PDB file of C-alpha atoms in Angstrom:
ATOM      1  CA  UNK A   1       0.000   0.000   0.000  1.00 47.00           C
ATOM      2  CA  UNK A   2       1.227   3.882  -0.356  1.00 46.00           C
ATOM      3  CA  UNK A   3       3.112   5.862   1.889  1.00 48.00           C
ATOM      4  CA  UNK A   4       0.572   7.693   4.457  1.00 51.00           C
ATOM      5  CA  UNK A   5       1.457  11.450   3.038  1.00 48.00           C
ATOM      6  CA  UNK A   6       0.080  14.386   5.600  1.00 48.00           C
ATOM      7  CA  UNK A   7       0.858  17.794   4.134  1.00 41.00           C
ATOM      8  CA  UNK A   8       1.630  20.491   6.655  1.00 40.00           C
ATOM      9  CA  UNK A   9       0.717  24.247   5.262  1.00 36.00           C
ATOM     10  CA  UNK A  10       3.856  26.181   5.744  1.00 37.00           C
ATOM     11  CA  UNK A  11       5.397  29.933   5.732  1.00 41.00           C
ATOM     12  CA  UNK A  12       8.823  28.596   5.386  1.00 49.00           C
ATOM     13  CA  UNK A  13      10.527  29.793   2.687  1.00 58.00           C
ATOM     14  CA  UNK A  14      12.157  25.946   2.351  1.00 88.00           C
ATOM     15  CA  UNK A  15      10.424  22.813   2.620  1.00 92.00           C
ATOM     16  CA  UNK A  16      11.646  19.530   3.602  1.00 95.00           C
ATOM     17  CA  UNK A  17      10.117  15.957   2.562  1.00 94.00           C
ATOM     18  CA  UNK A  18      10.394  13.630   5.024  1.00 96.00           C
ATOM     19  CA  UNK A  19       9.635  10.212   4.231  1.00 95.00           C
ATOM     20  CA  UNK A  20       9.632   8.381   7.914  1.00 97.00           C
ATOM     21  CA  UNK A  21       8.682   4.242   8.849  1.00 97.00           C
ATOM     22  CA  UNK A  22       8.422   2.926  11.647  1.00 97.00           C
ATOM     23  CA  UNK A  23       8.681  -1.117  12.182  1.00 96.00           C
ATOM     24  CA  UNK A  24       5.197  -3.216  13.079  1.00 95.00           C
ATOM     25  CA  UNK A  25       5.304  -6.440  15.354  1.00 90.00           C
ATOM     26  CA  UNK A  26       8.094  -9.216  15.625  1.00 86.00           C
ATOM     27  CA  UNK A  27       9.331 -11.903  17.567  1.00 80.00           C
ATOM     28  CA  UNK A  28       9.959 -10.644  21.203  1.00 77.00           C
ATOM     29  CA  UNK A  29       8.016  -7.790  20.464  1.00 78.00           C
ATOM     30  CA  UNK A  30       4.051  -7.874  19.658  1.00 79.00           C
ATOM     31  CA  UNK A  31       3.818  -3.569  20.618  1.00 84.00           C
ATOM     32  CA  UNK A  32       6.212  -2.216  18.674  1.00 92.00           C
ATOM     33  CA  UNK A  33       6.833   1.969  19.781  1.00 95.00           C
ATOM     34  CA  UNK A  34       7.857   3.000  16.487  1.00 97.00           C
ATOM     35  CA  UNK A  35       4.302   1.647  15.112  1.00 97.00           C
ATOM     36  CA  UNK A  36       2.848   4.130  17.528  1.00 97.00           C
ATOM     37  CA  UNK A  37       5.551   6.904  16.907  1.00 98.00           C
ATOM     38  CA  UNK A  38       4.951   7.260  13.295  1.00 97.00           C
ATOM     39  CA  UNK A  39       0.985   6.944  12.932  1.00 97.00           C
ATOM     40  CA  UNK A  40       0.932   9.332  15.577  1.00 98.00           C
ATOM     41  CA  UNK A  41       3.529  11.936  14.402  1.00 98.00           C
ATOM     42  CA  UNK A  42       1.966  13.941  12.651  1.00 98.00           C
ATOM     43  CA  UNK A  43      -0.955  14.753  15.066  1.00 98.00           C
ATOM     44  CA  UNK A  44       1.581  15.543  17.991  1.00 98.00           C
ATOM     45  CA  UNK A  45       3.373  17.973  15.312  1.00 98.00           C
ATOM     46  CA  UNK A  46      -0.077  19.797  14.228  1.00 97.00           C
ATOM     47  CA  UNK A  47      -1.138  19.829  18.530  1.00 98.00           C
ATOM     48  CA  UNK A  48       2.698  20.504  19.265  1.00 97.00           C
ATOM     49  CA  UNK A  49       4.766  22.047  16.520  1.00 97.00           C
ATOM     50  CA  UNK A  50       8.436  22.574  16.482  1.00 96.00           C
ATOM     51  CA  UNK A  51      10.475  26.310  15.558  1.00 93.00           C
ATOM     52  CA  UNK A  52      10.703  24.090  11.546  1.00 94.00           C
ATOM     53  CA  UNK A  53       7.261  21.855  11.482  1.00 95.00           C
ATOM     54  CA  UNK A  54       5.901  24.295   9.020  1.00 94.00           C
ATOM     55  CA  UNK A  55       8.732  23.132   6.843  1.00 95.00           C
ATOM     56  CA  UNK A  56       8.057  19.685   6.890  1.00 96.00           C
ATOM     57  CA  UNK A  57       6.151  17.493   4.469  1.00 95.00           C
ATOM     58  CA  UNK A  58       6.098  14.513   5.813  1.00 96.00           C
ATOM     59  CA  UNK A  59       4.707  10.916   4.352  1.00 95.00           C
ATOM     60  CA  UNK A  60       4.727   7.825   7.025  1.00 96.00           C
ATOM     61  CA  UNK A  61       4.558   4.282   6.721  1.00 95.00           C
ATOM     62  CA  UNK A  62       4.464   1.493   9.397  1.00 96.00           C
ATOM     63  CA  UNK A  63       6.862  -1.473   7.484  1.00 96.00           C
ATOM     64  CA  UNK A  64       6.717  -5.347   8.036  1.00 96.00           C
ATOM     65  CA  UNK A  65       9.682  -6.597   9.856  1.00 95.00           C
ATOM     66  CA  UNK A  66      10.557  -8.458   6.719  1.00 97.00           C
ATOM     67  CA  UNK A  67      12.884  -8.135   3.936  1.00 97.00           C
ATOM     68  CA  UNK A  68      10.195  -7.660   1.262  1.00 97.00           C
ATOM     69  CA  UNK A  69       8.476  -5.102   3.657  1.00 96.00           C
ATOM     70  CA  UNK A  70      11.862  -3.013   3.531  1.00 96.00           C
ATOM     71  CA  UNK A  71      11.862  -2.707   0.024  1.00 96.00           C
ATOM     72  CA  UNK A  72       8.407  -2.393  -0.831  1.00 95.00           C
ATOM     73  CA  UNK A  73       8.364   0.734   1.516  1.00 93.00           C
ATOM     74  CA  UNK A  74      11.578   2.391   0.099  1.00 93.00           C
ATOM     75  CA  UNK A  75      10.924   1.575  -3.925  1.00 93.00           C
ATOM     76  CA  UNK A  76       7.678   3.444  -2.676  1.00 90.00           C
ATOM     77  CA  UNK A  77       9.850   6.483  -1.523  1.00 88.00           C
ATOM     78  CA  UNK A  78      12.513   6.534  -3.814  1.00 85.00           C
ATOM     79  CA  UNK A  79       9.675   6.179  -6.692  1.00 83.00           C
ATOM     80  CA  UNK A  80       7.959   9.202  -5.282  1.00 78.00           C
ATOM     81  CA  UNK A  81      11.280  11.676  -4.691  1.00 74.00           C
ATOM     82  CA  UNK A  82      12.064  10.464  -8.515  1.00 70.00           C
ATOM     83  CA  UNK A  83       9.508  12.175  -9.794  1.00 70.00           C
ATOM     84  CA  UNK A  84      10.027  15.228  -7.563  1.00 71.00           C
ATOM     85  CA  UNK A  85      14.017  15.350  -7.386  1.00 69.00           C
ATOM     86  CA  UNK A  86      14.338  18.999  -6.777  1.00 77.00           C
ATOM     87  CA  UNK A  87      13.170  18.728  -2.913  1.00 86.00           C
ATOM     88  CA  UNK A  88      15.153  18.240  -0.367  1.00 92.00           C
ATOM     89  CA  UNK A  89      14.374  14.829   1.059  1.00 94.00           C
ATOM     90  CA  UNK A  90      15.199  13.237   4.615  1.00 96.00           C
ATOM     91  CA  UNK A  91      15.011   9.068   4.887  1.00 96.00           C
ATOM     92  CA  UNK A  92      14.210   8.617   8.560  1.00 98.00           C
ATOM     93  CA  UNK A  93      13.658   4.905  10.279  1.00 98.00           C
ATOM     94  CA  UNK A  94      12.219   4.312  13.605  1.00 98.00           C
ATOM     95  CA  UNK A  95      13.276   1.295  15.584  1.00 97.00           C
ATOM     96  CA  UNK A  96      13.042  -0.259  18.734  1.00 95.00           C
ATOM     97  CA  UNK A  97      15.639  -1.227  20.997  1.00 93.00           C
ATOM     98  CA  UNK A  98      14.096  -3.108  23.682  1.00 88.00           C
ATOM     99  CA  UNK A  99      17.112  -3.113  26.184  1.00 90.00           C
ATOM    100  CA  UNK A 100      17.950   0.527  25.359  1.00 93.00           C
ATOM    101  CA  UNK A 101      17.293   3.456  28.237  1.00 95.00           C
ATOM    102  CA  UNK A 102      17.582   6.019  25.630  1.00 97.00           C
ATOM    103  CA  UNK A 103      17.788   7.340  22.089  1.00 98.00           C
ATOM    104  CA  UNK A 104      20.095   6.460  19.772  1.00 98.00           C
ATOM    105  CA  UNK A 105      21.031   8.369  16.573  1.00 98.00           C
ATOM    106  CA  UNK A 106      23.051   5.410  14.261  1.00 98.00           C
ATOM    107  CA  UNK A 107      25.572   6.336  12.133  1.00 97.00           C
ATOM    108  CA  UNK A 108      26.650   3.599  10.231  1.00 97.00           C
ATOM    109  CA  UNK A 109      24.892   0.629   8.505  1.00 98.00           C
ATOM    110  CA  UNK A 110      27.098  -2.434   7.685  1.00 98.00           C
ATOM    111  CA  UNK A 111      25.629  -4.975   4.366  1.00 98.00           C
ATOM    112  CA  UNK A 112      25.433  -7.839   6.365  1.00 98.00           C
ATOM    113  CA  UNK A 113      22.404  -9.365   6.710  1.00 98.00           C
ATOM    114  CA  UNK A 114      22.698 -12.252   9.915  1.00 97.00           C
ATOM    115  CA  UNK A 115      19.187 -12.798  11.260  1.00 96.00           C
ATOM    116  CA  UNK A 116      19.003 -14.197  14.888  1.00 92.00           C
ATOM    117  CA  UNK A 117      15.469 -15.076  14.107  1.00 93.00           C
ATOM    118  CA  UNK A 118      13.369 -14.998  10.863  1.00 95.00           C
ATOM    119  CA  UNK A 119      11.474 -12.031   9.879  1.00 95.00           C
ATOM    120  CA  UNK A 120       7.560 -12.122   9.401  1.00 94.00           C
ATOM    121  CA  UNK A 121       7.696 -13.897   6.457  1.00 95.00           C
ATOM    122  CA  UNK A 122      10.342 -16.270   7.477  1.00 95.00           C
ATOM    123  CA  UNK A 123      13.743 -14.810   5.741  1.00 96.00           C
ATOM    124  CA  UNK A 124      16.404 -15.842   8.105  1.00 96.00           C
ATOM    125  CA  UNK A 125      19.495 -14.936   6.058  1.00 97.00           C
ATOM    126  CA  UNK A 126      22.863 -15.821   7.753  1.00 97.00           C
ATOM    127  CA  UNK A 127      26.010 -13.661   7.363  1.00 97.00           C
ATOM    128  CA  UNK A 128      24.670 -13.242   3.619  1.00 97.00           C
ATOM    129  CA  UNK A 129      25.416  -9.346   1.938  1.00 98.00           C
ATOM    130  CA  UNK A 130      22.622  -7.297   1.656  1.00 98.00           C
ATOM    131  CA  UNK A 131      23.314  -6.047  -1.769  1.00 97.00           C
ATOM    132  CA  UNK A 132      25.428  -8.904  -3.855  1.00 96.00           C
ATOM    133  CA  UNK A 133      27.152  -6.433  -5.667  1.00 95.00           C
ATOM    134  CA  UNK A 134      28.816  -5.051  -2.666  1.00 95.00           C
ATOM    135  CA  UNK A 135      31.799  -6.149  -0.597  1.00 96.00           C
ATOM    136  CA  UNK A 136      30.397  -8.224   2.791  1.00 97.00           C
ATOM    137  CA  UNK A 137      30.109  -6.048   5.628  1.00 96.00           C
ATOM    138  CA  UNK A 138      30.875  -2.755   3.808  1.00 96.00           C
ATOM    139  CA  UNK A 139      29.674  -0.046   5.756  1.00 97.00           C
ATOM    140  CA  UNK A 140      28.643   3.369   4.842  1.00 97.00           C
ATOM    141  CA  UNK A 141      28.159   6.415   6.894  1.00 97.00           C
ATOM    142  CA  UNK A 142      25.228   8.906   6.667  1.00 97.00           C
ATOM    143  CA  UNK A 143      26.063  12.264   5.557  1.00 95.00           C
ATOM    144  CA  UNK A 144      24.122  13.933   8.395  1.00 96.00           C
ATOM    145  CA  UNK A 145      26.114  15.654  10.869  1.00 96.00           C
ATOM    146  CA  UNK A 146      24.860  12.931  13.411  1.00 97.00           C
ATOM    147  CA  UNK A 147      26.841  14.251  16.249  1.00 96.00           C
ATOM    148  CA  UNK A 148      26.183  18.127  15.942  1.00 96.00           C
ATOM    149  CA  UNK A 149      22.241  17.247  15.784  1.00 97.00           C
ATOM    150  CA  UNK A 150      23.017  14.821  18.870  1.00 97.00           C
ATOM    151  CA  UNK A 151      24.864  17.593  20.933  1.00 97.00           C
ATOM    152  CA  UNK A 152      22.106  19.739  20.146  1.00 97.00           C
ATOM    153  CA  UNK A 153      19.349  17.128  21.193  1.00 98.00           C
ATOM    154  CA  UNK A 154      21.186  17.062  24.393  1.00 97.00           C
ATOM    155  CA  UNK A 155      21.398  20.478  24.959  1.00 97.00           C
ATOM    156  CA  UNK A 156      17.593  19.982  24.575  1.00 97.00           C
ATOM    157  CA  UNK A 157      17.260  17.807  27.525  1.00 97.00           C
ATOM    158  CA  UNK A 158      17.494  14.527  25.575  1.00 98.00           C
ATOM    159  CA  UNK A 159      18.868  11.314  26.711  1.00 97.00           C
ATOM    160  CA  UNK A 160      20.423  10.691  23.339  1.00 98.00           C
ATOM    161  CA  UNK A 161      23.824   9.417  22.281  1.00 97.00           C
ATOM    162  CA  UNK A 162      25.853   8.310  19.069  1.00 97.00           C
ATOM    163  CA  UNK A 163      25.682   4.264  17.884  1.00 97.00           C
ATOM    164  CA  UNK A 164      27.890   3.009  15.231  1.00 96.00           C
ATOM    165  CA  UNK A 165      26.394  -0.442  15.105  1.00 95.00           C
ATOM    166  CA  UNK A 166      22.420  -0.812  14.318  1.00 96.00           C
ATOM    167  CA  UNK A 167      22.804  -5.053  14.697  1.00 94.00           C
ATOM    168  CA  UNK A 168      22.450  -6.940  11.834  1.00 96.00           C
ATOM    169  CA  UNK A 169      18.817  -7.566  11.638  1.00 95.00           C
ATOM    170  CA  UNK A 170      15.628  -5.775   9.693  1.00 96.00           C
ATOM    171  CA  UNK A 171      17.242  -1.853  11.398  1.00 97.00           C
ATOM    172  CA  UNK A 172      20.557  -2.418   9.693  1.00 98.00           C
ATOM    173  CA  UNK A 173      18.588  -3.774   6.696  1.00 98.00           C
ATOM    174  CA  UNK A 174      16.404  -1.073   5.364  1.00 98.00           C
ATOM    175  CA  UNK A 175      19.336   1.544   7.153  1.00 98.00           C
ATOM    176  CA  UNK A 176      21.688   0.297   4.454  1.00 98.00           C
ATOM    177  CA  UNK A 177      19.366   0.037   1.595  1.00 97.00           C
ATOM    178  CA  UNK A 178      18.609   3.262   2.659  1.00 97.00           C
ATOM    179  CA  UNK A 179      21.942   4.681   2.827  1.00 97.00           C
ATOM    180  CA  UNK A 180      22.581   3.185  -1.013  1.00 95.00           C
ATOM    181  CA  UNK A 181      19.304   4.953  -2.122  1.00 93.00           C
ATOM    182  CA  UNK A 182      20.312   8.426  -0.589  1.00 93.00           C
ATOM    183  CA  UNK A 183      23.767   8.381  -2.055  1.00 91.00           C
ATOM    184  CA  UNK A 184      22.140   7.719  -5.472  1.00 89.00           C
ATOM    185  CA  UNK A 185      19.375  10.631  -5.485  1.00 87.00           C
ATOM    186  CA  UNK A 186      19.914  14.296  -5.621  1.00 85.00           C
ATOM    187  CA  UNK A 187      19.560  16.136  -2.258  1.00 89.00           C
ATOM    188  CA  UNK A 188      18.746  13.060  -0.172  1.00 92.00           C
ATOM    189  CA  UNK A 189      20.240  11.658   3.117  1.00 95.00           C
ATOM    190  CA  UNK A 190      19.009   8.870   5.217  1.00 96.00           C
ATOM    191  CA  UNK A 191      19.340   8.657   9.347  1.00 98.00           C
ATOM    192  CA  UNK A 192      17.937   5.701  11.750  1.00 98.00           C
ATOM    193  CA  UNK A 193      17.018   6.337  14.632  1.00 98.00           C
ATOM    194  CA  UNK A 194      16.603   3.488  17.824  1.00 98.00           C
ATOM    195  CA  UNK A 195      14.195   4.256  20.623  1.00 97.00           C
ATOM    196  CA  UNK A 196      13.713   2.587  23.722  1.00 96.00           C
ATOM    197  CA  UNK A 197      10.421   0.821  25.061  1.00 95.00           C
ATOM    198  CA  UNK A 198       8.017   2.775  26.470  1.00 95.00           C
ATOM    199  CA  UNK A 199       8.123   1.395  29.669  1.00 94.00           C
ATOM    200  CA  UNK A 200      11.850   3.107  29.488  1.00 95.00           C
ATOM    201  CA  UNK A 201      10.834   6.324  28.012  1.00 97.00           C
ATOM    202  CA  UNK A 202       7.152   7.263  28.202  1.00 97.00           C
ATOM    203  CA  UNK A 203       5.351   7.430  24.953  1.00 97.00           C
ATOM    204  CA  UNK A 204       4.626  11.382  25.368  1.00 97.00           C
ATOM    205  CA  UNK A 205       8.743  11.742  25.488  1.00 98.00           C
ATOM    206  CA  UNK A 206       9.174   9.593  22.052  1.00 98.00           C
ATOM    207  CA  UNK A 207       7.253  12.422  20.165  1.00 98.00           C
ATOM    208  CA  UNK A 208       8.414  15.238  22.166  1.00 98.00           C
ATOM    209  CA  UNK A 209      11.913  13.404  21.353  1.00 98.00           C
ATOM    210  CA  UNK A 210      10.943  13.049  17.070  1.00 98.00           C
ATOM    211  CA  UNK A 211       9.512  16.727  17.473  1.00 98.00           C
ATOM    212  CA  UNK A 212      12.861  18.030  18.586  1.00 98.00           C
ATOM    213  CA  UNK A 213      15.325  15.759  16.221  1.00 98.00           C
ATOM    214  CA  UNK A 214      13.095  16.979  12.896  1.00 98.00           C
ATOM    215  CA  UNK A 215      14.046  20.511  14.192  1.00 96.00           C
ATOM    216  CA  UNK A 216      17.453  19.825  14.088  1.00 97.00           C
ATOM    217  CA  UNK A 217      17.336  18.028  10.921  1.00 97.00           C
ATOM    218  CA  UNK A 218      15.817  20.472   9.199  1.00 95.00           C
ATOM    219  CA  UNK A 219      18.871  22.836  10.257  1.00 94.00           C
ATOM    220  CA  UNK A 220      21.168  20.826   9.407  1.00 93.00           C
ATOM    221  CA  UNK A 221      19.613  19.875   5.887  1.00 90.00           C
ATOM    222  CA  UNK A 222      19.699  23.488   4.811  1.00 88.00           C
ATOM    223  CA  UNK A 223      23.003  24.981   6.536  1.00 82.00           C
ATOM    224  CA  UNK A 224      20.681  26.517   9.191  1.00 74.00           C
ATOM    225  CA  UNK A 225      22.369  27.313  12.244  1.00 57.00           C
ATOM    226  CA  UNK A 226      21.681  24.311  14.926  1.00 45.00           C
ATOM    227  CA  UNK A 227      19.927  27.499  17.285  1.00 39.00           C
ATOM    228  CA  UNK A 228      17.847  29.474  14.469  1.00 42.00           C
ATOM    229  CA  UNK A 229      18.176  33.269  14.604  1.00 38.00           C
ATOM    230  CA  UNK A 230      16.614  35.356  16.307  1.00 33.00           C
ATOM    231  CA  UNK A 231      14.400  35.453  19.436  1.00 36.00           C
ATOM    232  CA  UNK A 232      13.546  31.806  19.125  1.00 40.00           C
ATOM    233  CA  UNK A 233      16.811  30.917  18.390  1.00 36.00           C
ATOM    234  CA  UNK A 234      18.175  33.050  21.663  1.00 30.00           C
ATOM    235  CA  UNK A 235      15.366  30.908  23.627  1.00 38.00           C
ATOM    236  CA  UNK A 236      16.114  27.818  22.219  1.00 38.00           C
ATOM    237  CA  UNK A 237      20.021  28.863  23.590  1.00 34.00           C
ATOM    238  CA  UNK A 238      18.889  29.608  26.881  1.00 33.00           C
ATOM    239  CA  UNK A 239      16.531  26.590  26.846  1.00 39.00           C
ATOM    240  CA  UNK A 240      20.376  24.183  26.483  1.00 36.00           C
ATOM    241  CA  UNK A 241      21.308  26.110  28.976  1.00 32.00           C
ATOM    242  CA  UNK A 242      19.322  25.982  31.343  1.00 39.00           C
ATOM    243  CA  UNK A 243      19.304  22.052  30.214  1.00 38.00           C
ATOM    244  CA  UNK A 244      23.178  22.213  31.575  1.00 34.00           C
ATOM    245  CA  UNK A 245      22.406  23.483  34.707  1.00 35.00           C
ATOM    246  CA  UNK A 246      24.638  26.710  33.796  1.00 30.00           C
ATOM    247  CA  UNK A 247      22.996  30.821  33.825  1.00 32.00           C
ATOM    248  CA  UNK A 248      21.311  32.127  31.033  1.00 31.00           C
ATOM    249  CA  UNK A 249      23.547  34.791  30.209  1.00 31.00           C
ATOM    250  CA  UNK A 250      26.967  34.557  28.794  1.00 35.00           C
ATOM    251  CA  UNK A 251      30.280  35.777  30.597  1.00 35.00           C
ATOM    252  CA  UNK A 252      31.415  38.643  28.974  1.00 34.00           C
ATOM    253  CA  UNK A 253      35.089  38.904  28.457  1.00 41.00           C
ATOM    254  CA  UNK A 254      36.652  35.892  25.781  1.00 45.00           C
ATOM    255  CA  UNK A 255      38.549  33.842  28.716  1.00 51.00           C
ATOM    256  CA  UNK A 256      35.256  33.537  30.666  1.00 49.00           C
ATOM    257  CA  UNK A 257      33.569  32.659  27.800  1.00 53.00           C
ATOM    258  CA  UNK A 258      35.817  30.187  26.635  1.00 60.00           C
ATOM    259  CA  UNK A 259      35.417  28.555  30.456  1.00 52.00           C
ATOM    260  CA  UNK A 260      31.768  28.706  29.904  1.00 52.00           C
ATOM    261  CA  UNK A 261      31.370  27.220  26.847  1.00 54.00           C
ATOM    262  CA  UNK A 262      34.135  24.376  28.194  1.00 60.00           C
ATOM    263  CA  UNK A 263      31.845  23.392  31.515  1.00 54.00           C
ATOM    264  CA  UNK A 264      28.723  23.388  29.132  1.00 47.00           C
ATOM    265  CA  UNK A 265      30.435  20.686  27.130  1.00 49.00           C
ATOM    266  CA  UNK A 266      31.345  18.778  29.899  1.00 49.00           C
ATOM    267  CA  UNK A 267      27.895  19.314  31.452  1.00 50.00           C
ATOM    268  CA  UNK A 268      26.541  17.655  28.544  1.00 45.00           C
ATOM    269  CA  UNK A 269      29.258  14.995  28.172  1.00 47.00           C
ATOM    270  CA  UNK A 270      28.519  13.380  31.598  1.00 46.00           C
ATOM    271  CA  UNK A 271      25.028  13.523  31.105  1.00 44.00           C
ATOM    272  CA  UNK A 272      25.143  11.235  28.363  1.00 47.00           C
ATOM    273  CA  UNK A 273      27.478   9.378  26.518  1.00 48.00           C
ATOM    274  CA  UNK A 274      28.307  10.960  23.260  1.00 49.00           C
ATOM    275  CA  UNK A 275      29.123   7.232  20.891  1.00 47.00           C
ATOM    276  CA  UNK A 276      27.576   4.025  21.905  1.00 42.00           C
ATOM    277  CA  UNK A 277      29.299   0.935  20.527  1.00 42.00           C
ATOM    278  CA  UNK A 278      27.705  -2.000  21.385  1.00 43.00           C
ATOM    279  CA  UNK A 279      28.253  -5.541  21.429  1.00 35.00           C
ATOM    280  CA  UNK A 280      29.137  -7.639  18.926  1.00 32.00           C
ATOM    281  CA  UNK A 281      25.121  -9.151  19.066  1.00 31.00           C
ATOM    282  CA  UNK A 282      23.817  -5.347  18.619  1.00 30.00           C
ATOM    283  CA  UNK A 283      20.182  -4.635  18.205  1.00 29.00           C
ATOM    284  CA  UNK A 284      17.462  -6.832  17.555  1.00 29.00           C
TER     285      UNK A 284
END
């Protein structure tokens, strides 16, 4: 079936397409968050917006956690930003990490598929390349500027951190096939994105969470700077702030602001890890 597409009227000089899936059921896991993240988005963004939701055109779709599920929802996406090549387009994948106690903002996806269980329709591939005409285990890196949008998520008051390893299951899968896809369209990148349970991080935080990270996407897909301009973007500075437990107004000579700026990285350092490498088993 097509994409859901919800089209958001918007003063913004610049819009941004952003074609988002989330994953439905599979084994271990019959309430999937990310089912609930992405058919809900775009309400919370219309009740809740963000300083760049008016920018956003955003399509959904809630994929099988199979392999043909993967690429019937991306040929559906890549079909649709053929035809309209000119926008700027955003891949972004919602999955769940059910062991996770926060977000995590993946950076690389490896083609290796190595299922510890078969997918909904029973595709248990072992240590077998996604794409044949690649070298095994190749990885490639999203262009997005993962860790500036991740310092800035912090600064937001987000349990968030960097992962370089998405597992080798259905997240890696469409990640990488996503990854090919953005490399080989015009003004495309791809992200995924793993949440934890809700039972970890209440459901209300997820969107507050997907509200926030579109904001900084959308910066960082046209150049914007990370804090906007202006009198939103001087609240939004006092908001990370505040975040880091540090005063709302700057020192004003250069060595006191240099100190500042050093105990606001810190701040945020020790409040959450910055790159999360996980085990060799990684994510479901």
């Amino acid at each position: 079936r097509p994409p859901q597409r919800h089209s958001t009227m918007s003063v913004a000089s610049q819009k941004l397409r952003v074609c988002c899936t989330g994953f439905g059921k599979f084994h271990g896991v019959p309430r999937n968050p990310t089912t609930e993240l992405v058919e809900g988005l775009q309400a919370f963004l219309d009740e809740h917006p963000g300083r760049n939701s008016s920018g956003l055109d955003l399509e959904t779709e809630v994929v099988e956690v199979s392999i043909p599920g993967t690429e019937e929802a991306l040929e559906a996406f890549q079909s649709k930003h053929a035809a309209e090549s000119s926008v700027q387009t955003l891949f972004i994948h919602f999955g769940v990490d059910g062991g996770s106690q926060c977000f995590r903002c993946e950076s690389i996806a490896y083609n290796e598929a190595d299922f510890r269980v078969p997918d909904e329709r029973g595709n248990a591939p072992a240590q077998e390349p996604i794409c044949a005409d690649r070298n095994m285990g190749e990885p490639i890196e999203t262009t997005v500027p993962v860790a500036r949008v991740v310092r800035a998520l912090q600064g937001r008051g987000h349990q968030v951190m960097i992962s370089t390893d998405a597992g080798r299951y259905l997240c890696n899968y469409i990640f990488y096939k996503s990854l090919r896809a953005a490399n080989e369209l015009d003004k495309t990148v791809s992200i995924f994105i793993h949440v934890p349970p809700f039972e970890a991080v209440p459901k209300e935080q997820h969107f507050i969470f997907a509200r926030d990270l579109l904001d900084e996407l959308y910066d960082a897909a046209f150049g914007l700077d990370a804090y906007g301009g202006g009198e939103q973007g001087t609240a939004h500075l006092r908001g990370a702030r505040a975040a880091a437990g540090m005063a709302s107004t700057p020192p004003v000579s250069s060595t006191k602001g240099l100190v500042f700026l050093l105990m606001v990285i810190l701040r945020l350092w020790w409040s959450c890890p910055l790159v999360y490498s996980p085990s060799t088993e990684g994510f479901r």
